[in-house]
Amino acid sequence: MHAYRSHSCAELTSAEVGQTVRLSGWVNRVRDHGGVLFIDLRDHYGMTQVLCDPDSPVFADVEKVRSEWCIRIDGEVKARDADLVNPKIPTGQIEVFIRDMEVLGASKELPLMVFGDQEYPEETRLKYRYLDLRREAMQENMKLRSDVVASIRKRMWDNDFREYQTPIITASSPEGARDFLVPSRLHPGKFYALPQAPQQFKQLIMVSGYDKYFQIAPCFRDEDPRADRSPTDFYQLDMEMSFVEQQDVFDTIAPVIAGVFEEFGGGRKVDAPAEWEQISYRDAALWYGSDKPDLRNPIKMQVVSDHFRGSGFAIFAKLLEQDGTEVRAIPAPTGGSRKFCDRMNAYAQKEGLPGMGYIFWREKTADAVAQELGITVKEAQAKLKSGEVEGGMEAAGPLAKNIGPERTEAIRQQLGLGLGDAAFFLGGKPKTFEAIAGRARNVIGAELGLIDEDRFAFAWIVDFPIYERDEETGEIDFEHNPFSMPQGGMDALKGDPEDVLGYQYDLACNGYELVSGAIRNHRPEIMFKAFEIAGYGADQVEKRFGGMVNAFQYGAPPHGGCAAGIDRIVMLLADAENIREVIMFPMNQRAEDLMMGAPSEPMNEQLRELRLRVLPPED
């Protein structure tokens, strides 16, 4: 018999009854039923109930066993009584009577329990990650991650892509985040960098004549952490193709992403890639307040400025006299109660705004009927009750009183709202309130139960502007990826820079950015001109991106691609709210590895060898 096991803890069935078997695993829990000891023995594959009574030669040893001890047992497979069968696990029809046991690894008192669903502080979980990873939910998350990566690889190979590895140690290259620098021992005073992405290398692979490339690539960025972003490193499906246009990239990557979500999404609806909307960046900002909208929420914001110009609501009327200002409405179907409107107004105040104006539509009150007909409220109540007068609908709320019935009715019709609905309003220069409006849209959709939770909703966000103008200095700089091919090529760069759009695109799903990519600017003359507009001379471009620029002068093909975040994909599939739930050994929110003690102070010998000196932190 094998030294440690003849079967895993998920294999035994009634077919093995009467056999002597050997199992190894961890003690999930111990139960003492009147002198009979029951142990749920767990390994990576599943659980088997083993038991021991005083007739066993190792009963005294088994009595000492505690949770999370690693043990080996030999025993006889027995059938459970019919009323004790556990249909929830594959081994629920049998149990194993222990004849022999060996302790493979005893455990100290546990800082966190593996069995059960107890909640522990994240700091505790990360410090003892090897214990946290034993928990069933974490085991499932990590298996899911591995299966997703395997599925992605197979799908890419099936699409005639080959996987090529790019360097992990390279030159520093601004990609939009801070580099992790690596000092060179052989070249004192000089530094390598860990790549923020394989961006330049994958483009060089296209210049080298390889038609299709992909890689499950590690990326390193010194960033502030968020719930959906690791502060140090992450993995992405990186891909690039030659002789393609934007739609070719969509048609290639979309079936891969859709297939993974269909395979691992637990039966949730996944729209066919042909149905994925293509929404311009500016429309996404207007309609959803975000370039990664959650389309499970049907609310779409609209501009309603014309209804407030010259109106009795002085705050918006005066604001609209300023250049570049708008008033936007967030429709709220079924949100037509003062209580809900006041709650959302308080939410806006908590987000740093003075508040949100609102209008809601309700059944016409007796007061309103009395005022319209010039009768008493009591008479109006009687007419409403008898049906002599139809109640109808009225607009309520401070804004409705200020702008009057004609304007409120025009707003209602524009937004397609009716009885029991509401609308919220924000005004100013769009960039000052768009993000908050987007968050408010999400909160409204969630609180009113409008979000289709059983769906993965995808949309391509396209037509990103390449440039933006600094409002204070008036200077032009890049707003998005400077290496995207401008739509219209060189001709597009002759007009207003703020009108220049790039062949850049993101894929959004349920409020997260899953994929980002572009058709690349492979023409040196266009690249130099694009950087010149943003104030970068040719010498700066060659110094910072010399390898790629030089390569483009030797017959570079048109090419484009994208990268899909593995961690975010798995986070969505696992229904996890935090990306650290799907990364095996993540950093905490301060970019610290509490388990391994990183970052750590270097030894003096290391510093001397690298000719480095550490300055004390500033106060």
Coordinates of C-alpha atoms in Angstrom, one line a residue:
M1 CA 0.0 0.0 0.0
H2 CA 1.1 3.6 -0.7
A3 CA 2.9 5.3 2.2
Y4 CA 0.2 7.8 2.7
R5 CA -3.0 6.9 0.9
S6 CA -4.8 4.4 -1.2
H7 CA -7.7 6.8 -1.9
S8 CA -8.4 10.5 -1.6
C9 CA -11.0 11.7 0.8
A10 CA -13.6 12.1 -2.0
E11 CA -13.3 8.6 -3.6
L12 CA -14.8 6.0 -1.3
T13 CA -18.3 4.7 -2.0
S14 CA -20.4 1.7 -1.1
A15 CA -18.4 -0.3 -3.7
E16 CA -15.4 -0.3 -1.3
V17 CA -17.3 -1.5 1.8
G18 CA -15.3 -4.2 3.5
Q19 CA -11.9 -3.0 2.1
T20 CA -9.0 -1.9 4.1
V21 CA -7.9 1.6 2.9
R22 CA -5.4 4.3 3.8
L23 CA -6.3 8.0 3.9
S24 CA -4.3 11.1 4.7
G25 CA -5.6 14.6 5.3
W26 CA -6.4 17.2 7.9
V27 CA -8.8 16.9 10.8
N28 CA -11.7 19.1 9.9
R29 CA -13.5 18.6 13.3
V30 CA -13.8 16.0 16.0
R31 CA -17.0 14.8 17.6
D32 CA -17.3 12.7 20.7
H33 CA -20.6 10.7 20.7
G34 CA -20.6 8.8 24.0
G35 CA -17.1 7.4 23.7
V36 CA -17.2 7.0 20.0
L37 CA -15.0 9.5 18.2
F38 CA -16.0 10.8 14.8
I39 CA -13.5 12.7 12.7
D40 CA -14.3 14.5 9.4
L41 CA -11.0 13.9 7.5
R42 CA -10.4 16.5 4.8
D43 CA -8.0 16.7 1.9
H44 CA -8.0 18.8 -1.3
Y45 CA -10.6 16.6 -2.9
G46 CA -13.2 16.2 -0.3
M47 CA -14.3 14.8 3.1
T48 CA -14.6 11.3 4.6
Q49 CA -16.0 10.5 8.0
V50 CA -13.7 8.2 10.0
L51 CA -14.5 6.8 13.5
C52 CA -12.9 5.1 16.4
D53 CA -14.2 3.4 19.6
P54 CA -12.4 1.8 22.6
D55 CA -12.1 -1.4 20.6
S56 CA -9.6 0.2 18.2
P57 CA -5.9 -0.3 19.2
V58 CA -5.2 3.4 18.6
F59 CA -8.2 4.8 20.5
A60 CA -5.9 6.6 23.0
D61 CA -3.9 8.2 20.3
V62 CA -7.0 9.3 18.4
E63 CA -8.4 11.0 21.6
K64 CA -5.4 13.4 21.4
V65 CA -6.1 14.6 17.9
R66 CA -7.3 18.1 17.4
S67 CA -8.6 20.3 14.5
E68 CA -6.1 20.8 11.6
W69 CA -3.7 18.0 12.7
C70 CA -2.4 16.3 9.6
I71 CA -2.9 12.5 10.0
R72 CA -2.8 9.2 8.2
I73 CA -5.3 6.5 9.1
D74 CA -5.7 2.9 8.0
G75 CA -9.1 1.4 8.4
E76 CA -12.0 -0.7 7.2
V77 CA -14.7 0.8 5.0
K78 CA -18.2 0.3 6.5
A79 CA -21.7 1.2 5.2
R80 CA -23.6 3.8 7.1
D81 CA -27.0 3.0 8.4
A82 CA -29.7 4.2 6.0
D83 CA -30.8 7.0 8.3
L84 CA -27.2 8.3 8.7
V85 CA -26.4 8.6 5.0
N86 CA -25.2 12.1 4.2
P87 CA -26.3 12.9 0.6
K88 CA -24.4 16.2 0.6
I89 CA -20.9 14.7 0.1
P90 CA -19.8 11.9 -2.4
T91 CA -18.6 9.7 0.5
G92 CA -21.8 10.1 2.5
Q93 CA -22.8 6.4 2.2
I94 CA -19.7 5.1 4.0
E95 CA -17.4 5.7 7.0
V96 CA -14.0 4.2 7.9
F97 CA -13.3 2.5 11.2
I98 CA -9.8 3.4 12.3
R99 CA -7.4 0.5 12.9
D100 CA -4.1 2.4 12.8
M101 CA -3.1 6.1 12.8
E102 CA 0.0 8.2 12.4
V103 CA 0.3 11.9 13.2
L104 CA 2.0 13.4 10.2
G105 CA 1.9 17.0 11.5
A106 CA 0.4 18.2 14.8
S107 CA -1.0 21.7 15.0
K108 CA -0.7 24.4 17.6
E109 CA -3.8 26.3 18.8
L110 CA -5.3 27.9 15.7
P111 CA -5.3 31.7 15.2
L112 CA -8.3 31.2 12.9
M113 CA -10.7 28.3 12.5
V114 CA -10.7 26.5 9.1
F115 CA -14.0 24.7 9.7
G116 CA -17.2 26.9 9.6
D117 CA -18.0 30.3 8.3
Q118 CA -16.5 32.5 11.0
E119 CA -15.4 36.0 9.9
Y120 CA -11.9 37.1 10.8
P121 CA -10.1 40.4 10.2
E122 CA -8.3 40.5 6.9
E123 CA -5.0 41.2 8.6
T124 CA -5.4 37.9 10.5
R125 CA -6.4 36.0 7.3
L126 CA -3.4 37.4 5.4
K127 CA -0.9 36.7 8.1
Y128 CA -2.0 33.1 8.3
R129 CA -2.9 32.8 4.7
Y130 CA -1.8 29.1 4.6
L131 CA -4.6 28.4 7.1
D132 CA -7.1 30.7 5.4
L133 CA -6.5 28.9 2.1
R134 CA -7.5 25.6 3.7
R135 CA -11.1 27.0 4.1
E136 CA -13.6 25.5 1.6
A137 CA -14.5 28.8 0.0
M138 CA -10.9 29.7 -0.6
Q139 CA -10.1 26.2 -2.0
E140 CA -13.0 26.6 -4.4
N141 CA -11.8 30.1 -5.4
M142 CA -8.3 29.0 -6.2
K143 CA -9.5 25.9 -8.1
L144 CA -11.8 28.2 -10.1
R145 CA -8.9 30.5 -10.9
S146 CA -6.7 27.7 -12.1
D147 CA -9.6 26.3 -14.2
V148 CA -10.3 29.7 -15.7
V149 CA -6.6 30.2 -16.7
A150 CA -6.6 26.7 -18.3
S151 CA -9.8 27.4 -20.2
I152 CA -8.4 30.8 -21.5
R153 CA -5.2 29.1 -22.7
K154 CA -7.1 26.4 -24.6
R155 CA -9.4 28.9 -26.2
M156 CA -6.5 31.1 -27.3
W157 CA -4.6 28.1 -28.8
D158 CA -7.8 27.0 -30.5
N159 CA -7.8 30.5 -32.2
D160 CA -4.3 29.9 -33.6
F161 CA -2.5 32.0 -31.0
R162 CA 0.8 30.9 -29.6
E163 CA 2.1 31.8 -26.2
Y164 CA 5.4 33.7 -25.9
Q165 CA 7.1 34.9 -22.8
T166 CA 8.4 38.4 -22.4
P167 CA 11.0 39.7 -20.0
I168 CA 10.3 40.3 -16.3
I169 CA 13.4 42.5 -15.9
T170 CA 13.3 45.4 -18.3
A171 CA 13.8 49.2 -18.7
S172 CA 11.6 51.7 -16.8
S173 CA 8.8 52.8 -19.1
P174 CA 5.8 55.0 -18.0
E175 CA 2.6 53.1 -18.6
G176 CA 0.4 55.3 -16.4
A177 CA 1.5 53.9 -13.0
R178 CA 4.6 53.9 -10.9
D179 CA 7.4 51.4 -11.7
F180 CA 8.9 49.0 -9.3
L181 CA 12.6 49.7 -9.7
V182 CA 15.4 47.0 -9.4
P183 CA 18.9 48.2 -8.7
S184 CA 21.7 46.8 -10.9
R185 CA 24.7 45.3 -9.1
L186 CA 26.7 45.1 -12.3
H187 CA 25.9 48.7 -13.3
P188 CA 26.0 50.8 -10.1
G189 CA 23.6 53.7 -10.1
K190 CA 21.4 52.2 -12.8
F191 CA 18.1 50.5 -12.4
Y192 CA 15.9 47.9 -14.1
A193 CA 12.2 47.9 -13.7
L194 CA 9.5 45.2 -13.4
P195 CA 7.2 45.6 -16.4
Q196 CA 3.9 47.3 -15.8
A197 CA 2.7 45.3 -18.8
P198 CA 4.3 43.5 -21.7
Q199 CA 3.0 46.4 -23.9
Q200 CA 6.2 47.3 -25.8
F201 CA 7.4 43.8 -26.1
K202 CA 4.2 42.4 -27.6
Q203 CA 4.3 45.2 -30.2
L204 CA 7.9 44.3 -31.0
I205 CA 6.8 40.7 -31.4
M206 CA 4.4 41.9 -34.1
V207 CA 7.2 43.9 -35.8
S208 CA 9.2 40.7 -35.6
G209 CA 6.7 39.0 -37.9
Y210 CA 4.8 36.8 -35.4
D211 CA 1.1 37.2 -36.4
K212 CA -0.6 36.3 -33.2
Y213 CA 0.7 36.4 -29.6
F214 CA -0.8 35.8 -26.2
Q215 CA 0.5 35.3 -22.7
I216 CA -0.9 34.9 -19.2
A217 CA 1.4 37.7 -18.1
P218 CA 2.4 39.0 -14.7
C219 CA 2.3 42.8 -14.4
F220 CA 3.8 44.9 -11.7
R221 CA 2.6 48.4 -10.7
D222 CA 3.2 50.4 -7.6
E223 CA -0.4 51.5 -7.1
D224 CA -2.7 52.4 -4.3
P225 CA -4.9 49.4 -3.6
R226 CA -8.7 49.2 -4.3
A227 CA -11.2 46.4 -3.8
D228 CA -10.8 45.5 -7.5
R229 CA -7.1 46.1 -7.9
S230 CA -3.9 44.6 -6.4
P231 CA -1.4 47.2 -5.2
T232 CA 1.7 45.3 -6.5
D233 CA 1.2 42.6 -9.1
F234 CA -1.6 41.0 -11.1
Y235 CA -2.1 38.7 -14.1
Q236 CA -3.6 39.4 -17.4
L237 CA -4.4 37.7 -20.6
D238 CA -2.2 39.7 -22.9
M239 CA -2.8 39.4 -26.7
E240 CA -1.7 41.1 -29.9
M241 CA -2.5 40.6 -33.6
S242 CA -1.1 41.9 -36.9
F243 CA -3.0 43.3 -39.9
V244 CA -6.2 43.9 -37.9
E245 CA -8.7 46.6 -37.3
Q246 CA -10.6 47.3 -34.1
Q247 CA -13.5 45.0 -34.9
D248 CA -11.1 42.1 -35.6
V249 CA -9.9 42.4 -32.1
F250 CA -13.4 42.4 -30.7
D251 CA -14.4 39.4 -32.8
T252 CA -11.4 37.5 -31.5
I253 CA -11.4 38.2 -27.8
A254 CA -15.2 38.4 -27.2
P255 CA -15.9 34.7 -27.8
V256 CA -13.0 33.8 -25.4
I257 CA -14.4 36.0 -22.6
A258 CA -18.0 35.0 -23.3
G259 CA -17.0 31.3 -23.3
V260 CA -15.3 31.5 -20.0
F261 CA -18.3 33.2 -18.4
E262 CA -20.6 30.7 -19.9
E263 CA -18.4 27.8 -18.6
F264 CA -17.9 29.1 -15.1
G265 CA -20.8 31.5 -14.5
G266 CA -23.0 29.1 -12.7
G267 CA -25.8 29.4 -15.3
R268 CA -26.1 33.2 -15.2
K269 CA -27.1 34.7 -18.5
V270 CA -24.3 35.8 -20.8
D271 CA -25.3 37.8 -23.8
A272 CA -23.9 36.6 -27.2
P273 CA -20.9 38.8 -28.2
A274 CA -22.8 40.0 -31.3
E275 CA -25.2 41.7 -28.8
W276 CA -22.6 43.5 -26.9
E277 CA -23.2 47.2 -27.3
Q278 CA -20.5 49.6 -28.5
I279 CA -20.8 52.8 -26.5
S280 CA -18.6 55.9 -27.1
Y281 CA -16.6 57.1 -24.1
R282 CA -18.5 60.4 -24.1
D283 CA -21.9 58.7 -24.2
A284 CA -20.9 56.3 -21.4
A285 CA -19.9 59.3 -19.2
L286 CA -23.2 61.0 -20.0
W287 CA -25.5 58.0 -19.6
Y288 CA -23.8 56.1 -16.8
G289 CA -21.3 58.5 -15.2
S290 CA -18.6 55.9 -15.8
D291 CA -16.5 54.3 -18.6
K292 CA -17.1 50.9 -17.0
P293 CA -20.9 51.0 -16.7
D294 CA -23.0 48.3 -15.1
L295 CA -25.6 47.6 -17.8
R296 CA -27.6 45.3 -15.5
N297 CA -29.0 48.6 -14.2
P298 CA -31.4 50.0 -16.8
I299 CA -31.2 53.6 -15.6
K300 CA -29.7 55.9 -18.3
M301 CA -29.0 59.5 -17.4
Q302 CA -30.0 62.4 -19.7
V303 CA -29.2 66.1 -20.2
V304 CA -32.2 68.2 -19.2
S305 CA -30.6 71.6 -19.2
D306 CA -33.2 73.3 -21.5
H307 CA -35.9 72.7 -18.9
F308 CA -34.1 74.7 -16.3
R309 CA -32.8 77.7 -18.4
G310 CA -34.7 80.8 -17.2
S311 CA -36.7 78.7 -14.8
G312 CA -37.7 79.6 -11.2
F313 CA -35.1 77.4 -9.8
A314 CA -32.4 80.0 -9.5
I315 CA -29.5 77.7 -8.6
F316 CA -29.7 75.8 -11.9
A317 CA -30.8 78.8 -13.9
K318 CA -27.8 80.9 -12.9
L319 CA -25.4 77.9 -13.2
L320 CA -26.5 77.3 -16.8
E321 CA -25.4 80.9 -17.7
Q322 CA -21.8 79.7 -17.3
D323 CA -20.0 78.1 -20.2
G324 CA -19.6 74.3 -20.2
T325 CA -22.3 73.6 -17.6
E326 CA -25.2 71.1 -17.8
V327 CA -28.0 69.8 -15.7
R328 CA -28.4 66.0 -15.9
A329 CA -31.2 63.8 -14.7
I330 CA -31.1 60.4 -13.1
P331 CA -34.4 58.6 -13.7
A332 CA -35.6 56.5 -10.8
P333 CA -38.5 54.2 -11.8
T334 CA -40.6 53.2 -8.8
G335 CA -38.6 55.7 -6.6
G336 CA -41.5 58.1 -6.2
S337 CA -41.7 58.6 -2.5
R338 CA -40.5 61.5 -0.4
K339 CA -38.7 59.2 2.0
F340 CA -36.6 57.6 -0.8
C341 CA -35.9 61.0 -2.3
D342 CA -34.7 62.4 1.0
R343 CA -32.5 59.4 1.5
M344 CA -30.8 59.8 -1.9
N345 CA -30.4 63.6 -1.2
A346 CA -28.6 62.7 2.0
Y347 CA -26.4 60.2 0.0
A348 CA -25.3 63.0 -2.3
Q349 CA -24.4 65.2 0.7
K350 CA -22.4 62.4 2.2
E351 CA -20.5 62.2 -1.2
G352 CA -19.5 65.9 -0.9
L353 CA -22.3 67.6 -2.9
P354 CA -24.7 70.1 -1.5
G355 CA -27.4 67.6 -2.4
M356 CA -29.5 66.4 -5.4
G357 CA -32.6 68.1 -6.5
Y358 CA -35.6 65.8 -7.1
I359 CA -39.1 65.5 -8.5
F360 CA -41.4 62.6 -7.9
W361 CA -44.8 61.9 -9.3
R362 CA -47.7 60.8 -7.1
E363 CA -51.4 60.5 -7.0
K364 CA -53.0 64.0 -7.0
T365 CA -53.9 65.0 -3.5
A366 CA -57.1 66.5 -2.3
D367 CA -55.2 69.7 -1.6
A368 CA -54.1 70.0 -5.2
V369 CA -57.7 69.2 -6.5
A370 CA -59.1 71.8 -4.1
Q371 CA -56.7 74.4 -5.4
E372 CA -57.4 73.6 -9.0
L373 CA -61.2 73.8 -8.7
G374 CA -61.4 76.5 -6.0
I375 CA -63.2 74.3 -3.6
T376 CA -62.6 73.2 0.0
V377 CA -60.3 70.2 0.7
K378 CA -63.3 68.4 2.2
E379 CA -65.3 68.9 -1.0
A380 CA -62.3 67.8 -3.0
Q381 CA -62.0 64.6 -0.9
A382 CA -65.7 63.8 -1.6
K383 CA -65.4 64.3 -5.3
L384 CA -62.3 62.1 -5.5
K385 CA -64.0 59.4 -3.5
S386 CA -67.2 59.4 -5.6
G387 CA -65.2 59.5 -8.9
E388 CA -66.8 62.8 -9.9
V389 CA -63.2 64.1 -10.3
E390 CA -60.3 62.0 -11.5
G391 CA -57.3 62.2 -9.2
G392 CA -54.6 61.9 -11.8
M393 CA -51.0 62.5 -11.2
E394 CA -49.0 65.4 -9.8
A395 CA -45.4 66.3 -9.6
A396 CA -44.1 66.9 -6.1
G397 CA -40.8 68.1 -4.4
P398 CA -39.1 71.4 -4.2
L399 CA -38.0 71.5 -7.8
A400 CA -41.5 70.9 -9.1
K401 CA -42.8 73.9 -7.1
N402 CA -40.0 76.2 -8.4
I403 CA -40.1 75.4 -12.1
G404 CA -43.9 74.9 -12.5
P405 CA -46.1 72.2 -14.0
E406 CA -45.3 72.7 -17.7
R407 CA -41.6 72.2 -17.2
T408 CA -42.0 69.2 -14.8
E409 CA -44.3 67.6 -17.3
A410 CA -41.8 68.1 -20.1
I411 CA -39.1 66.5 -18.0
R412 CA -41.4 63.6 -17.2
Q413 CA -42.1 62.9 -20.8
Q414 CA -38.5 63.2 -21.9
L415 CA -37.4 60.7 -19.2
G416 CA -40.3 58.4 -19.9
L417 CA -41.5 58.4 -16.3
G418 CA -44.9 58.0 -14.8
L419 CA -46.9 57.6 -11.6
G420 CA -44.8 56.4 -8.7
D421 CA -41.5 57.3 -10.3
A422 CA -38.9 60.0 -9.5
A423 CA -35.9 61.8 -11.0
F424 CA -32.8 63.3 -9.4
F425 CA -30.8 66.3 -10.8
L426 CA -27.2 67.4 -10.7
G427 CA -25.7 70.4 -12.3
G428 CA -22.3 72.0 -13.0
K429 CA -19.4 71.2 -15.3
P430 CA -19.8 67.5 -16.0
K431 CA -16.4 66.4 -14.8
T432 CA -17.2 67.8 -11.4
F433 CA -20.2 65.6 -10.8
E434 CA -20.2 62.8 -13.3
A435 CA -18.5 60.2 -11.1
I436 CA -20.9 61.0 -8.1
A437 CA -23.8 60.8 -10.5
G438 CA -22.6 57.4 -11.7
R439 CA -22.4 56.1 -8.1
A440 CA -25.8 57.5 -7.3
R441 CA -27.2 55.8 -10.4
N442 CA -25.8 52.5 -9.0
V443 CA -27.2 53.1 -5.5
I444 CA -30.6 54.0 -6.9
G445 CA -30.7 50.9 -9.1
A446 CA -29.7 48.7 -6.2
E447 CA -32.1 50.1 -3.7
L448 CA -35.1 50.0 -6.1
G449 CA -34.3 46.4 -7.1
L450 CA -33.8 47.3 -10.7
I451 CA -30.5 45.4 -11.2
D452 CA -30.6 42.0 -13.0
E453 CA -28.4 40.0 -10.6
D454 CA -28.6 36.9 -12.7
R455 CA -26.7 38.3 -15.7
F456 CA -23.2 39.2 -16.9
A457 CA -23.8 42.4 -19.0
F458 CA -20.9 43.3 -21.4
A459 CA -20.3 46.5 -23.4
W460 CA -17.4 47.8 -25.5
I461 CA -16.5 51.4 -24.6
V462 CA -14.9 53.0 -27.7
D463 CA -13.8 56.3 -29.1
F464 CA -11.7 57.4 -26.2
P465 CA -10.3 61.0 -26.6
I466 CA -6.6 61.0 -26.8
Y467 CA -6.1 64.5 -25.4
E468 CA -7.5 66.8 -22.7
R469 CA -6.9 70.5 -21.9
D470 CA -5.9 71.5 -18.4
E471 CA -8.5 74.0 -17.3
E472 CA -6.1 76.1 -15.3
T473 CA -3.1 76.2 -17.6
G474 CA -4.8 75.6 -21.0
E475 CA -2.1 73.1 -21.9
I476 CA -2.8 70.0 -23.9
D477 CA -1.8 66.6 -22.5
F478 CA -2.7 63.0 -23.1
E479 CA -6.0 61.9 -21.5
H480 CA -5.7 58.3 -22.5
N481 CA -3.2 55.9 -24.1
P482 CA -0.7 57.9 -26.1
F483 CA 0.2 54.9 -28.3
S484 CA -3.3 54.5 -29.8
M485 CA -3.7 55.2 -33.5
P486 CA -5.7 58.4 -33.9
Q487 CA -8.9 57.9 -35.8
G488 CA -8.1 59.6 -39.1
G489 CA -4.4 59.2 -38.8
M490 CA -2.2 62.3 -39.5
D491 CA -5.1 64.3 -40.8
A492 CA -6.9 64.0 -37.4
L493 CA -3.9 65.7 -35.7
K494 CA -4.3 68.9 -37.8
G495 CA -7.5 70.1 -36.1
D496 CA -8.5 70.7 -32.5
P497 CA -6.7 68.2 -30.2
E498 CA -9.7 67.8 -28.0
D499 CA -11.6 66.4 -30.9
V500 CA -9.1 63.7 -31.7
L501 CA -10.3 60.2 -30.9
G502 CA -8.2 57.1 -30.7
Y503 CA -8.8 53.5 -31.7
Q504 CA -8.8 52.6 -28.0
Y505 CA -11.4 50.4 -26.3
D506 CA -12.4 48.8 -23.0
L507 CA -14.7 46.0 -22.3
A508 CA -16.9 46.6 -19.2
C509 CA -18.9 43.9 -17.3
N510 CA -21.2 44.5 -14.4
G511 CA -19.4 47.8 -13.4
Y512 CA -15.8 46.5 -13.9
E513 CA -13.3 47.1 -16.6
L514 CA -12.3 43.6 -17.8
V515 CA -10.4 44.3 -21.0
S516 CA -8.4 47.3 -22.3
G517 CA -6.7 47.6 -25.6
A518 CA -6.1 49.6 -28.8
I519 CA -5.1 49.6 -32.4
R520 CA -1.5 50.8 -32.1
N521 CA 0.1 53.8 -33.6
H522 CA 2.7 52.0 -35.7
R523 CA 3.7 55.0 -37.9
P524 CA 6.7 56.9 -36.5
E525 CA 5.7 60.2 -38.2
I526 CA 2.2 60.1 -36.7
M527 CA 3.6 59.1 -33.3
F528 CA 6.1 62.0 -33.2
K529 CA 3.3 64.4 -34.2
A530 CA 0.9 63.0 -31.5
F531 CA 3.6 63.5 -28.8
E532 CA 4.5 66.9 -30.2
I533 CA 0.9 68.1 -29.7
A534 CA 1.2 67.1 -26.0
G535 CA 4.5 69.0 -25.6
Y536 CA 7.0 66.1 -26.0
G537 CA 9.8 66.6 -28.4
A538 CA 11.2 64.0 -30.7
D539 CA 14.3 63.6 -28.5
Q540 CA 12.1 62.9 -25.5
V541 CA 10.1 60.2 -27.4
E542 CA 13.3 58.5 -28.6
K543 CA 14.8 58.6 -25.1
R544 CA 11.8 57.1 -23.4
F545 CA 10.5 54.8 -26.1
G546 CA 13.6 54.4 -28.3
G547 CA 13.4 50.6 -28.7
M548 CA 9.9 50.7 -30.0
V549 CA 10.3 53.8 -32.1
N550 CA 13.4 52.5 -33.8
A551 CA 11.7 49.2 -34.6
F552 CA 8.8 51.0 -36.2
Q553 CA 11.2 52.4 -38.8
Y554 CA 11.9 48.9 -40.2
G555 CA 8.5 47.9 -41.7
A556 CA 6.1 47.7 -38.8
P557 CA 2.7 46.1 -39.7
P558 CA -0.6 47.6 -38.5
H559 CA -1.4 45.8 -35.3
G560 CA -3.6 45.9 -32.2
G561 CA -4.6 43.9 -29.2
C562 CA -5.8 44.0 -25.6
A563 CA -5.3 42.7 -22.2
A564 CA -7.9 41.1 -19.9
G565 CA -7.6 41.1 -16.2
I566 CA -7.5 37.5 -14.9
D567 CA -8.0 38.5 -11.3
R568 CA -11.1 40.6 -12.0
I569 CA -12.6 37.9 -14.2
V570 CA -12.3 35.3 -11.5
M571 CA -13.6 37.8 -8.9
L572 CA -16.8 38.3 -10.9
L573 CA -17.2 34.5 -11.5
A574 CA -16.6 33.8 -7.8
D575 CA -19.1 36.5 -6.7
A576 CA -16.3 38.0 -4.5
E577 CA -16.4 41.6 -3.5
N578 CA -12.6 41.9 -3.0
I579 CA -9.9 40.9 -5.4
R580 CA -7.8 39.5 -2.6
E581 CA -10.4 36.7 -2.3
V582 CA -9.2 35.2 -5.6
I583 CA -5.4 35.8 -5.3
M584 CA -3.5 33.1 -3.5
F585 CA -1.0 35.2 -1.7
P586 CA -2.1 38.9 -1.9
M587 CA -0.7 42.0 -0.2
N588 CA -2.9 43.9 2.3
Q589 CA -4.3 47.3 1.6
R590 CA -0.9 48.9 2.6
A591 CA 0.9 46.8 0.1
E592 CA 2.4 44.6 2.8
D593 CA 2.9 40.8 2.9
L594 CA 2.2 40.1 6.5
M595 CA 3.0 36.4 6.1
M596 CA 6.5 36.8 4.6
G597 CA 7.3 40.2 6.1
A598 CA 7.6 42.2 2.9
P599 CA 8.7 44.9 2.3
S600 CA 11.7 44.4 4.6
E601 CA 14.8 46.4 5.4
P602 CA 17.9 45.3 3.3
M603 CA 21.1 44.2 5.0
N604 CA 24.0 46.6 5.0
E605 CA 26.0 44.1 2.9
Q606 CA 23.3 44.2 0.2
L607 CA 23.3 47.9 0.1
R608 CA 27.0 48.2 -0.1
E609 CA 27.1 45.7 -3.0
L610 CA 24.5 47.7 -4.9
R611 CA 26.2 51.0 -3.8
L612 CA 22.9 52.3 -2.4
R613 CA 22.1 54.3 0.7
V614 CA 18.7 54.5 2.4
L615 CA 17.6 57.9 3.5
P616 CA 15.5 58.2 6.7
P617 CA 11.8 58.8 6.0
E618 CA 10.7 62.4 6.0
D619 CA 8.6 63.7 8.9

